[in-house]
Coordinates of C-alpha atoms in Angstrom, one line a residue:
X1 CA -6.7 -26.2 12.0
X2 CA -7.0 -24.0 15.1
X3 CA -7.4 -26.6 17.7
X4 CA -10.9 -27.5 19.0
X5 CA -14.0 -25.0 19.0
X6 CA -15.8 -23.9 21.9
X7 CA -18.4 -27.1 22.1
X8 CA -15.6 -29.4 21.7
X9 CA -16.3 -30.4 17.9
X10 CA -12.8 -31.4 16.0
X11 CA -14.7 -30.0 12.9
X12 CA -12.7 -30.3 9.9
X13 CA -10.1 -28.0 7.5
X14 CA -11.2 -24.4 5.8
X15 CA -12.7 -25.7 2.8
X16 CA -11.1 -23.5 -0.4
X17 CA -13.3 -20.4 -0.8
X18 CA -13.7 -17.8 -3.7
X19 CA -14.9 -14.8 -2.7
X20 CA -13.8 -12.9 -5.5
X21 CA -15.8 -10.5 -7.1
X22 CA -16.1 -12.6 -10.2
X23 CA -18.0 -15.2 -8.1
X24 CA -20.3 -13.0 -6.1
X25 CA -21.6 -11.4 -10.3
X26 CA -21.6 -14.6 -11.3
X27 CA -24.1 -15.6 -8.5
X28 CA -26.3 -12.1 -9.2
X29 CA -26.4 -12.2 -12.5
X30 CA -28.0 -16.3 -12.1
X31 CA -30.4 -14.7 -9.5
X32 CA -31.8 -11.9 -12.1
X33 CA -30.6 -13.5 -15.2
X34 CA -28.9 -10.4 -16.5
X35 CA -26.4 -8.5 -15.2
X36 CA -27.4 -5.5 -13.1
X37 CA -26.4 -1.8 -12.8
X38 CA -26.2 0.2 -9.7
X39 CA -28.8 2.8 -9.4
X40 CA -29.5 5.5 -7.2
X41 CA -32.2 7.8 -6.2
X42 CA -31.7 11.4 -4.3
X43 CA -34.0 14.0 -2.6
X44 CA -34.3 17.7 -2.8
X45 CA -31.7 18.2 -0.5
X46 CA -29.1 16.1 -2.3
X47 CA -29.7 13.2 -0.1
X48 CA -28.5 9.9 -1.7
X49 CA -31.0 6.8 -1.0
X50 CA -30.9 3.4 -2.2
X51 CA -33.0 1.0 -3.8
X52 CA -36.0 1.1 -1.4
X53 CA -36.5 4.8 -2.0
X54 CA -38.0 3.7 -5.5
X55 CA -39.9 1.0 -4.7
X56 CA -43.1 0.9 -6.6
X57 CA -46.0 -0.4 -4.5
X58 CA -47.6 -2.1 -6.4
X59 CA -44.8 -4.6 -7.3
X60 CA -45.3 -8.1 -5.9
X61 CA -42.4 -10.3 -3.9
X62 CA -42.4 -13.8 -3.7
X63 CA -42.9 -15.2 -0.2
X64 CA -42.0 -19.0 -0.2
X65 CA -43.9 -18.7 3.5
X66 CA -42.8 -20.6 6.8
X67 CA -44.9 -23.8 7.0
X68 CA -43.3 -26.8 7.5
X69 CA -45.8 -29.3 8.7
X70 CA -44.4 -28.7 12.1
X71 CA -47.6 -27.7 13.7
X72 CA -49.6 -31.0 13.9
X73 CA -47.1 -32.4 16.5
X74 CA -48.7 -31.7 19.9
X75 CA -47.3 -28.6 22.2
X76 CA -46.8 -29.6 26.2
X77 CA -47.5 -27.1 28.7
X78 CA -44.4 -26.4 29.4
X79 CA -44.1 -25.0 25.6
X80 CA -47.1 -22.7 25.9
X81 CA -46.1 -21.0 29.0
X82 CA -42.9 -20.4 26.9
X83 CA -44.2 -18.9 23.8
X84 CA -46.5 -16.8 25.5
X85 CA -44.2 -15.1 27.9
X86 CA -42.7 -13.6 24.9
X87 CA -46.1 -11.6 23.8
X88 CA -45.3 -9.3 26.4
X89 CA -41.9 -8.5 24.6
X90 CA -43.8 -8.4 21.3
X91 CA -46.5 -6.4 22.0
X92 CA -44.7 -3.5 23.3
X93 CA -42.3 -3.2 20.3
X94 CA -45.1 -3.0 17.7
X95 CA -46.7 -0.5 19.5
X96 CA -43.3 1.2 20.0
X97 CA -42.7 1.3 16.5
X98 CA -46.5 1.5 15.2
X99 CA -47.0 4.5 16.9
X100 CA -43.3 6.1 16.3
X101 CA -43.3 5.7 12.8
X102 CA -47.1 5.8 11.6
X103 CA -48.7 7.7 15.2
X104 CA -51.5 4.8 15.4
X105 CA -50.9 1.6 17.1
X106 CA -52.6 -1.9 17.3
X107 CA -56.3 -0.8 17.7
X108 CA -55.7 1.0 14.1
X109 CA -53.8 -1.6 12.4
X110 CA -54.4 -5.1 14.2
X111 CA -57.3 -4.4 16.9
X112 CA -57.8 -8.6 16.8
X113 CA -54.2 -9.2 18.0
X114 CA -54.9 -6.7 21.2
X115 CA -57.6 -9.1 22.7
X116 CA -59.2 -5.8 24.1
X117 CA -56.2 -4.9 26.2
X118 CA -56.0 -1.6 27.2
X119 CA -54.3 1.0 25.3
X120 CA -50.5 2.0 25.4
X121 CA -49.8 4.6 27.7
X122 CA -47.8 8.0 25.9
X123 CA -47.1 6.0 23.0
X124 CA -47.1 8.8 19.8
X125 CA -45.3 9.8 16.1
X126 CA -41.6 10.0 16.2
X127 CA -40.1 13.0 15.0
X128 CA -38.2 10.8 12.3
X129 CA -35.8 11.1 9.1
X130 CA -37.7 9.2 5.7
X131 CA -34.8 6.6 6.2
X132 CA -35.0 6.0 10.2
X133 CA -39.2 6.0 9.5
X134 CA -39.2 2.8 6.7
X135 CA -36.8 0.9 9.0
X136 CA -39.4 1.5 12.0
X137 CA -42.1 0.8 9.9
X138 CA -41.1 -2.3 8.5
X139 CA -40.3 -3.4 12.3
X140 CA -43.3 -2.6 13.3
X141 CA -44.9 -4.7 10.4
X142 CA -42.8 -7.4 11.5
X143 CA -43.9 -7.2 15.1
X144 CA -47.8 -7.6 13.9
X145 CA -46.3 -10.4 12.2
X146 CA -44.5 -11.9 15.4
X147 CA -47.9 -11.4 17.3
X148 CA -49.9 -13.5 14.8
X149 CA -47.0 -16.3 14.6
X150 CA -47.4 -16.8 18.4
X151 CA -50.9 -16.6 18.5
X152 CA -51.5 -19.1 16.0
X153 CA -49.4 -21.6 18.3
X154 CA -51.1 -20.8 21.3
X155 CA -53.5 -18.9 22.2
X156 CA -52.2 -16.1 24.2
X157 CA -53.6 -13.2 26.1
X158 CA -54.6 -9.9 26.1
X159 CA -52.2 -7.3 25.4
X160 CA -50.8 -5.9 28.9
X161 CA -51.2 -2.0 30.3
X162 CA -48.0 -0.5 28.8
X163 CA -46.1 2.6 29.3
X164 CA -44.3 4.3 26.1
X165 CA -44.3 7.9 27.6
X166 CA -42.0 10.4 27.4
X167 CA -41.9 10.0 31.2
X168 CA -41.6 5.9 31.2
X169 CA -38.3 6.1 29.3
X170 CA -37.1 9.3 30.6
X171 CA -37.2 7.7 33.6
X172 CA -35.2 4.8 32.4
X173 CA -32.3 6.9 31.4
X174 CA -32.1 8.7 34.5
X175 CA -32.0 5.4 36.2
X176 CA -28.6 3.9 33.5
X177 CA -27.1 7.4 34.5
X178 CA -27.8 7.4 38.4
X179 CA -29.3 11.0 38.0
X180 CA -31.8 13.4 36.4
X181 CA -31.0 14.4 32.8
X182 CA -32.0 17.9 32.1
X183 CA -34.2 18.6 30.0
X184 CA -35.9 14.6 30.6
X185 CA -35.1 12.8 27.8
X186 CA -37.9 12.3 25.3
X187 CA -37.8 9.2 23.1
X188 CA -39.5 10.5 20.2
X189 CA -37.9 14.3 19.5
X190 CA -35.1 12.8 16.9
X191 CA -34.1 9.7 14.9
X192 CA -31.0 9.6 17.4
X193 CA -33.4 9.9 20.4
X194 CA -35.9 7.3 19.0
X195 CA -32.9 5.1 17.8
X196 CA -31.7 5.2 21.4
X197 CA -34.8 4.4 22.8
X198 CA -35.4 1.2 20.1
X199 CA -31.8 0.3 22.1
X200 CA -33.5 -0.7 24.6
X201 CA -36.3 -3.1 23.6
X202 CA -35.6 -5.4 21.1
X203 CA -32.5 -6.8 22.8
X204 CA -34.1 -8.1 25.8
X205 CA -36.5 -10.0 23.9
X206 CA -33.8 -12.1 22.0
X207 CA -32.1 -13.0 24.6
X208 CA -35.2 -14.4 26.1
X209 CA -35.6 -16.6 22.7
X210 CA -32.2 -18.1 23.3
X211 CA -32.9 -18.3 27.0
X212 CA -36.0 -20.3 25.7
X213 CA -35.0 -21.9 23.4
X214 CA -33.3 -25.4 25.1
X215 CA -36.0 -26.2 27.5
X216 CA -38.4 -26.2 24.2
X217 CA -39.5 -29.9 23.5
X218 CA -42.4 -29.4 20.6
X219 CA -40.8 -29.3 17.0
X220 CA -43.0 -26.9 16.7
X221 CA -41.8 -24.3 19.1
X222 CA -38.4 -24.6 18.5
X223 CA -39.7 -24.0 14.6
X224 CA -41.3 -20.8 15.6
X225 CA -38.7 -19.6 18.5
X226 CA -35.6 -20.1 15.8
X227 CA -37.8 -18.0 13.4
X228 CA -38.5 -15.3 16.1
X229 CA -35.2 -15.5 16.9
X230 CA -33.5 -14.7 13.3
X231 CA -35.9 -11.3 12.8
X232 CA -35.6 -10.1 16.5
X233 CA -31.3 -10.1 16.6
X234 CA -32.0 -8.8 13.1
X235 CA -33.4 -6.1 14.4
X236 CA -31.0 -5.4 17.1
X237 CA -28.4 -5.2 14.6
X238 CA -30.3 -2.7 12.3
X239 CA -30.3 -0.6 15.8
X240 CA -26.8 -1.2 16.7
X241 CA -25.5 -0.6 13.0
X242 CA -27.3 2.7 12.8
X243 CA -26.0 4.1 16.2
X244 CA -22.5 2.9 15.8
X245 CA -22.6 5.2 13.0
X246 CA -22.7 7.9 15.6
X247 CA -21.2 6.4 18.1
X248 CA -19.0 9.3 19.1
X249 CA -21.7 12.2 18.1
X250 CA -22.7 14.0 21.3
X251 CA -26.7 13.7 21.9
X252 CA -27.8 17.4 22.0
X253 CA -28.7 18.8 24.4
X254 CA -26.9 16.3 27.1
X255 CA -23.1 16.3 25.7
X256 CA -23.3 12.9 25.8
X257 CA -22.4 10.6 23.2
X258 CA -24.2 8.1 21.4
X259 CA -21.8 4.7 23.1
X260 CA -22.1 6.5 26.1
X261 CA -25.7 6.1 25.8
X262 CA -25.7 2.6 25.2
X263 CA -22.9 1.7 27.5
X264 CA -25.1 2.7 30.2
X265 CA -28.6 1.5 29.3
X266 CA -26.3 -2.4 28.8
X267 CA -24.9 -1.4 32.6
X268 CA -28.4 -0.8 33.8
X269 CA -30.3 -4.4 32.3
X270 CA -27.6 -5.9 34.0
X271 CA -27.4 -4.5 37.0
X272 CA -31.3 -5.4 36.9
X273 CA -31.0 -8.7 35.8
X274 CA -28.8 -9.6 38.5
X275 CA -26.9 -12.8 36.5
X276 CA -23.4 -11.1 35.5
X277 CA -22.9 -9.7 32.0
X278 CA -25.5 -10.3 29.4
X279 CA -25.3 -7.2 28.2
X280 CA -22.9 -4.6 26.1
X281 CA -22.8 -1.3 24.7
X282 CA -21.5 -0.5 21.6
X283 CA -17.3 0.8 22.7
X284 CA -16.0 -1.7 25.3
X285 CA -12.6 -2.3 26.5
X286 CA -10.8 -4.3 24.1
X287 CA -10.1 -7.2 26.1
X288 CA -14.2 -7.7 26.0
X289 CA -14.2 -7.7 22.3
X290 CA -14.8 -10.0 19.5
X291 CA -12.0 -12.5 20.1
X292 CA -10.3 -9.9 22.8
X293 CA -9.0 -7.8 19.3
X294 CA -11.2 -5.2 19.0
X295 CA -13.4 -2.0 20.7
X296 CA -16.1 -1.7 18.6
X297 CA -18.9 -3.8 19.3
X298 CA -21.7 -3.8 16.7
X299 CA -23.4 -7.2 17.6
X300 CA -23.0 -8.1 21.6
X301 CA -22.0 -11.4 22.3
X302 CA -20.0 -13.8 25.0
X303 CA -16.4 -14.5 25.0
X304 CA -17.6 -17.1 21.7
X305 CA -19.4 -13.9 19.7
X306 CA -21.9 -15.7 21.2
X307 CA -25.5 -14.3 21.7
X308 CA -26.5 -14.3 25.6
X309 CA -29.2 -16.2 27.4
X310 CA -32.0 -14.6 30.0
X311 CA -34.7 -16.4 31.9
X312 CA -38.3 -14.8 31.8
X313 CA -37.4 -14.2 35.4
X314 CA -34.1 -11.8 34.7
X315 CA -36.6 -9.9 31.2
X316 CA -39.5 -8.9 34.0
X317 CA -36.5 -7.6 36.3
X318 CA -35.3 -5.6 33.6
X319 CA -39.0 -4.5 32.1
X320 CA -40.4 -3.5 35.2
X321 CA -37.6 -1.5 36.2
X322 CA -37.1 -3.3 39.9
X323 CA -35.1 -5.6 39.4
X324 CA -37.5 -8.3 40.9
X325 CA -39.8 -10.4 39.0
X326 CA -42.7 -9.6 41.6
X327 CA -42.9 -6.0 41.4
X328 CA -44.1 -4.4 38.6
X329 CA -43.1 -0.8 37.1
X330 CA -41.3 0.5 34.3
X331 CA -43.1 -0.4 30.2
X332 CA -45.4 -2.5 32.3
X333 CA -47.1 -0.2 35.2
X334 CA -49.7 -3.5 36.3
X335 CA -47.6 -6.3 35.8
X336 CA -46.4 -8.3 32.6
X337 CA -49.4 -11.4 31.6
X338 CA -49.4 -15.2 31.0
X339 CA -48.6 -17.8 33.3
X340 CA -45.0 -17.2 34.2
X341 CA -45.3 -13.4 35.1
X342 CA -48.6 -14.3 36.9
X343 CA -47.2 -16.2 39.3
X344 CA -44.2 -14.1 40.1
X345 CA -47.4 -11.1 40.6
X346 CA -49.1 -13.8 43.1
X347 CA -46.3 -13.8 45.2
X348 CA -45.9 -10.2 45.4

């Protein structure tokens, strides 16, 4: 054994493990009852997709569902404010990725969830490859999902003034690289561009779920904040795995490459945020890498590969664009809603 871990657990010796390839067919072959061939699928242009490509629509999935019986126990106050400060979050990535990958948002799809909010600001169709489009789409099926999770836990508010123009996160990116970019950059022109511009959503949100997460007391918060939770760093992941692909591709027409990108848009959340690192792009100095051994940083984590913590407090910093909880700007021109955001606006 390697001494203690980080929490101080003695824990116990690596168990014997076989991961050979013998036990991983074994384990398919119970899962489908036969065993399986690899197919693939290609385009007119040669293009090599996977399974998805295929998929007939008419084929049915088994969803075991997330109920648990958690629900009945009651939810303090101190829960709801909680769970609804993350709406904000959520309704600005599904109609980030509605509108990018299907050009309709919300009042198409969902017009219940919006509570008769106002519509998104800029928000349009991403110029995107078939691949880069069914990843965004199924986010942005996921985020209708996350919206009627919450809602059905509390009951929530309307969805918030929000700006997805070209202009909102062009001037974002001037702001991570402390001057104009020429031509402005437009978040919808490319998969890169779009993929770059997904950077810098669903991250903040997750780290307001672990944030949250301790100072939960309802079983049936934490229930719904671990499931948000899983999804959300999923998608982060999905984002970071796809631009780490290109990490060293030079973003046409800026020179600029892909880390470089993210590097500074990580630099920027924490400058606003104003608590230290909680933030990293995807190329770091090694010595801030998994375990001190490595540059590449796919997933960002603490010095434990740890995911990191924000209070609601630090997300509005970062959100409006300020850096202060009281004054609005950036994705949310009149303020973010619910209790906690309301009170910072109060004291504006």
């Amino acid at each position: 054994m390697g001494g203690p871990t980080p929490l101080g657990a003695k824990g116990f010796p690596r168990p014997l493990l076989d991961l050979s390839p013998k036990s991983f067919e074994k384990t398919v072959k119970a899962a489908f009852g036969r065993t399986l061939r690899w197919t693939k699928a290609s385009d007119s242009n040669n293009h090599v997709w996977p399974w998805w490509f295929k998929l007939n629509q008419n084929q049915k999935f088994f969803n075991p569902g997330l109920s648990d019986g958690s629900r009945d126990s009651p939810i303090p106050q101190s829960d709801i404010d909680l769970l609804e400060f993350p709406l904000n979050l959520e309704y600005l990535e599904a109609e980030f990725f509605l509108y990018g990958s299907m050009g309709r948002g919300l009042d198409n799809f969902a017009p219940n969830l919006t509570m008769g909010g106002p519509k998104p600001l800029g928000a349009k169709k991403a110029n995107l490859d078939p691949y880069t489009r069914d990843v965004i789409k199924q986010f942005a099926w996921q985020e209708v999902g996350h919206l009627r999770a919450i809602k059905d836990t509390v009951q929530g508010f309307p969805r918030p003034l929000l700006d997805l123009s070209t202009k909102s996160f062009a001037k974002t990116m001037d702001a991570a690289f402390g001057k104009r970019l020429s031509p402005p950059f437009d978040p919808y022109a490319s998969s890169l561009h779009y993929l770059i511009a997904s950077y810098v959503i669903p991250y903040v949100g997750l780290t307001g779920y672990v944030g949250a997460n301790p100072k939960l007391q309802a079983a049936a918060s934490k229930r719904l904040v671990a499931g948000l939770l899983a999804v959300e760093s999923g998608q982060d992941a999905v984002i970071r795995g796809l631009l780490y692909e290109y990490a060293l591709i030079r973003l046409h027409p800026y020179g600029i490459t892909v880390a470089e990108f993210t590097n500074r848009i990580s630099d920027l959340r924490n400058k606003l945020g104003q608590e230290g690192i909680k933030d990293e792009g995807l190329v770091v100095p090694k010595k801030f890498g998994a375990e001190g051994q490595i540059r590449g940083n796919v997933l960002a984590g603490d010095e434990y590969s740890i995911g990191y913590a924000r209070t609601p407090e630090e997300i509005l910093r970062v959100v409006y664009g300020s850096g202060n909880e009281s004054t609005p700007g950036g994705f949310y021109p009149k303020g973010a809603d619910g209790r906690i955001a309301k009170s910072h606006l109060q004291h504006s």
